Short mmCIF file of C-alpha atoms in Angstrom, two decimals:
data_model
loop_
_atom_site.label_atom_id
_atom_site.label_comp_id
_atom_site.label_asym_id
_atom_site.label_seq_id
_atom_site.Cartn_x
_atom_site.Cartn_y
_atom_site.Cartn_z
CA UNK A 801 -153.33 60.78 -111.64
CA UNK A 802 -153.13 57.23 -112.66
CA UNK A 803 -150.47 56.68 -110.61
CA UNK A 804 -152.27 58.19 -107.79
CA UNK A 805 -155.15 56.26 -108.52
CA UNK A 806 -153.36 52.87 -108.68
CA UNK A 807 -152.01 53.23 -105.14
CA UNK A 808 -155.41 54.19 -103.86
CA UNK A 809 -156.34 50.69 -105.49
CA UNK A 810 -154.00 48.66 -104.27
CA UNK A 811 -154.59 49.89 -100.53
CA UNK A 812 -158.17 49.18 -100.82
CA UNK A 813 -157.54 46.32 -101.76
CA UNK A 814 -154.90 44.78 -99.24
CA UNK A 815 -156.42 47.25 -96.44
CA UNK A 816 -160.43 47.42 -96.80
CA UNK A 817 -161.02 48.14 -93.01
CA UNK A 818 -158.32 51.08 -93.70
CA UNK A 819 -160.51 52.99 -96.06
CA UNK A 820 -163.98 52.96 -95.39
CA UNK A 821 -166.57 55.64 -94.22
CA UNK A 822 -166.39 56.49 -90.85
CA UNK A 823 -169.67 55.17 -88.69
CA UNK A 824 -171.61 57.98 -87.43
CA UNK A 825 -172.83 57.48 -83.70
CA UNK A 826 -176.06 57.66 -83.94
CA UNK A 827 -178.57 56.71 -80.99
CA UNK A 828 -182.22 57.08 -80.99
CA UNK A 829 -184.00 59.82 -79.35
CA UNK A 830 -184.55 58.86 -75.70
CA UNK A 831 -188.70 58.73 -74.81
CA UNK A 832 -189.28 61.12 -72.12
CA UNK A 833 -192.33 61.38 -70.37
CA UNK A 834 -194.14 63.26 -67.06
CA UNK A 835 -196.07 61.33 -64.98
CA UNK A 836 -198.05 63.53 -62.53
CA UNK A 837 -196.55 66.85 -61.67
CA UNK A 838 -193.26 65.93 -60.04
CA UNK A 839 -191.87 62.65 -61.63
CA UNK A 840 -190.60 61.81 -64.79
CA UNK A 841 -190.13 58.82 -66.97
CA UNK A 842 -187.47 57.99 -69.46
CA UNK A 843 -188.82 55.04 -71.41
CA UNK A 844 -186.54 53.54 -73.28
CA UNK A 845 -183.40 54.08 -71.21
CA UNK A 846 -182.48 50.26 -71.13
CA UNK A 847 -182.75 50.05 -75.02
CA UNK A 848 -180.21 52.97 -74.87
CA UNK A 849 -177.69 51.31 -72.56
CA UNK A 850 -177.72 48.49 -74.76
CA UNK A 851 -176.88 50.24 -77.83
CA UNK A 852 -174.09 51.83 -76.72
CA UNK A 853 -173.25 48.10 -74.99
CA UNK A 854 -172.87 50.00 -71.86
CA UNK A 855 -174.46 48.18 -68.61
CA UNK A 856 -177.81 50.22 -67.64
CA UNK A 857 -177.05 50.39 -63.98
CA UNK A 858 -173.75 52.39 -65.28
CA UNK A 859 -176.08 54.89 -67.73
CA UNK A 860 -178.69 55.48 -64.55
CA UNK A 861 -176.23 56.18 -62.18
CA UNK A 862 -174.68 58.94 -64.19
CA UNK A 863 -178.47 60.49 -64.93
CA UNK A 864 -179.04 60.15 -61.46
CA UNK A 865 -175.57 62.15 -60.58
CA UNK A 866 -175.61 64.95 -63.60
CA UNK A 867 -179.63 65.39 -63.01
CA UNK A 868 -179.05 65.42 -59.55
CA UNK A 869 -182.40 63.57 -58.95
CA UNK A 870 -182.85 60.23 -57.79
CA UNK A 871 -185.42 57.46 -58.99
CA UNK A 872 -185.37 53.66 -60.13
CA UNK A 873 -186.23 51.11 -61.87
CA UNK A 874 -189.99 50.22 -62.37
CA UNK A 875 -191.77 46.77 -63.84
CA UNK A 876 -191.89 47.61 -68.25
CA UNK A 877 -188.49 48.67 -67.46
CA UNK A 878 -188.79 52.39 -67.52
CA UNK A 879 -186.52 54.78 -65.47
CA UNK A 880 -188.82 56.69 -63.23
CA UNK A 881 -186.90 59.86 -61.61
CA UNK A 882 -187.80 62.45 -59.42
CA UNK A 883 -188.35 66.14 -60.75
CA UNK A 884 -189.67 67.28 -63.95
CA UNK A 885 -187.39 66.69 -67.19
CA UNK A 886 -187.48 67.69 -70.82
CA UNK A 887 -185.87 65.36 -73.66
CA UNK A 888 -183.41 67.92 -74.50
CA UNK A 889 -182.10 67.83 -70.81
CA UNK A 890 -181.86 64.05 -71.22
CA UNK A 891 -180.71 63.93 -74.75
CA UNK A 892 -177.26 66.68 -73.65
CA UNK A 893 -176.30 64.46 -70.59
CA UNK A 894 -176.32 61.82 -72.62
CA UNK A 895 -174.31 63.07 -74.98
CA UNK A 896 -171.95 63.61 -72.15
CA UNK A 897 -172.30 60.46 -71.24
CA UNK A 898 -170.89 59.01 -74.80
CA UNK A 899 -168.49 61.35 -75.04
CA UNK A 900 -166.80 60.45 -71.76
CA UNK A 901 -167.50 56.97 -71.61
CA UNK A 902 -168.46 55.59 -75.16
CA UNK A 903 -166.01 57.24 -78.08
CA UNK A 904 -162.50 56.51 -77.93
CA UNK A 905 -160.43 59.33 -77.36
CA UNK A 906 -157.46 58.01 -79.89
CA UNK A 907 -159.70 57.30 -83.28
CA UNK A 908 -163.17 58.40 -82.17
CA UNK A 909 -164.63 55.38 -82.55
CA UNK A 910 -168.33 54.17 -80.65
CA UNK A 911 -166.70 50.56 -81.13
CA UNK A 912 -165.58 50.33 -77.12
CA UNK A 913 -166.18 48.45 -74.29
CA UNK A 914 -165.73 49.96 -70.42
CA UNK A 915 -164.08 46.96 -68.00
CA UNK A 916 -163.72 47.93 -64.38
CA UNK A 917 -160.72 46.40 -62.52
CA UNK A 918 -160.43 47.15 -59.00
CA UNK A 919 -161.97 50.75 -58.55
CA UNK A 920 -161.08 51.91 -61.66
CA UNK A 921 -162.52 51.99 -65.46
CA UNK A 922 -161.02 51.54 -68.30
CA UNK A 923 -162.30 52.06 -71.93
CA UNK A 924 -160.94 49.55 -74.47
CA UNK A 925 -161.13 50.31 -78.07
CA UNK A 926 -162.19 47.34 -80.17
CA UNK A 927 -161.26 49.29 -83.56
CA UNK A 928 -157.72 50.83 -82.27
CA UNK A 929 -157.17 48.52 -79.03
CA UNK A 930 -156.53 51.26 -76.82
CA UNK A 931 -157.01 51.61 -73.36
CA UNK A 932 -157.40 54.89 -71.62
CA UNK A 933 -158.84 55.26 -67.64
CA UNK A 934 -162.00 56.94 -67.33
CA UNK A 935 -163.10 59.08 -64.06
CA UNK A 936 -165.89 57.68 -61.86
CA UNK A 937 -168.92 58.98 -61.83
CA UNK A 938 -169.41 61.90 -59.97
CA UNK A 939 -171.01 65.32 -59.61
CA UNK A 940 -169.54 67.19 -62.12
CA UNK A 941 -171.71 68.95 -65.48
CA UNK A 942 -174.86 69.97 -64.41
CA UNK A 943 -177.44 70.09 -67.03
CA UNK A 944 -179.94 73.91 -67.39
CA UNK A 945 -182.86 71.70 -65.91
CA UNK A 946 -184.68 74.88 -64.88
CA UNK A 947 -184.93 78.63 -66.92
CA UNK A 948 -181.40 80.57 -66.20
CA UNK A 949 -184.13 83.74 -65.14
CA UNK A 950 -185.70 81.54 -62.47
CA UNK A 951 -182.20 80.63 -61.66
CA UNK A 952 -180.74 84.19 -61.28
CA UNK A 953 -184.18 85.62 -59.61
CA UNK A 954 -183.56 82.73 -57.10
CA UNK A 955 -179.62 83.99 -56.74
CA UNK A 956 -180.85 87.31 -56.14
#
């Protein structure tokens, strides 16, 4: 036990980056609002992009494409979009959106930073250093924006 104890020490104390606590990714709730009956506002969506150092442009585009809606940019820098949206609908794509283009695939880490050369992305680690291609963004998961009855009454 000493023994074991003694290693653990020494590692700690050549290697302190080695053992620490793994960071959580955490992100604040994103501020969704309706304005009038058929538009919807996601407040703080630039304060998001920034957290997860990812450019905003890059974040709307994939709402735009997994919401299927379109919208833009207005003055107090709010994302104003087209159809009627819940925070839980934002809050899943954008945990799609961190998943496939914030965490690092080798060590899980939030510490990355997406470069685009030529048509392509690529997600560099800043904790690892890796470098893994990520898709472009495209229609792919569609978030349950509407109730799955309205959705089968509709298929029927």
């Amino acid at each position: 036990r000493q023994l074991l104890s003694r290693v653990f020490k020494i590692i700690r104390h050549n290697n302190p980056d080695l053992i620490g606590e793994k960071k959580k990714y955490t992100l604040v709730p994103p501020q969704v609002m309706k304005e009038g009956t058929k538009k919807s506002i996601f407040a703080n969506v630039v304060d998001i992009a920034r957290r997860m150092r990812r450019e905003p442009d890059h974040l709307i585009q994939y709402l735009f494409a997994e919401l299927g809606t379109s919208g833009s940019i207005d003055g107090a820098q709010r994302l104003v979009m087209k159809g009627r949206f819940q925070q839980k609908h934002i809050e899943n794509v954008l945990k799609h959106y961190i998943v496939e283009y914030v965490t690092c695939k080798t060590c899980r880490s939030g510490d990355t930073i997406l470069t685009k050369e030529n048509r392509l992305f690529f997600l560099q680690c800043q904790s690892c250093g890796s470098t893994k291609s990520v898709s472009a963004i495209k229609q792919g998961f569609l978030a349950q924006a509407t109730k799955r009855s309205a959705m089968r009454n509709a298929a029927a």
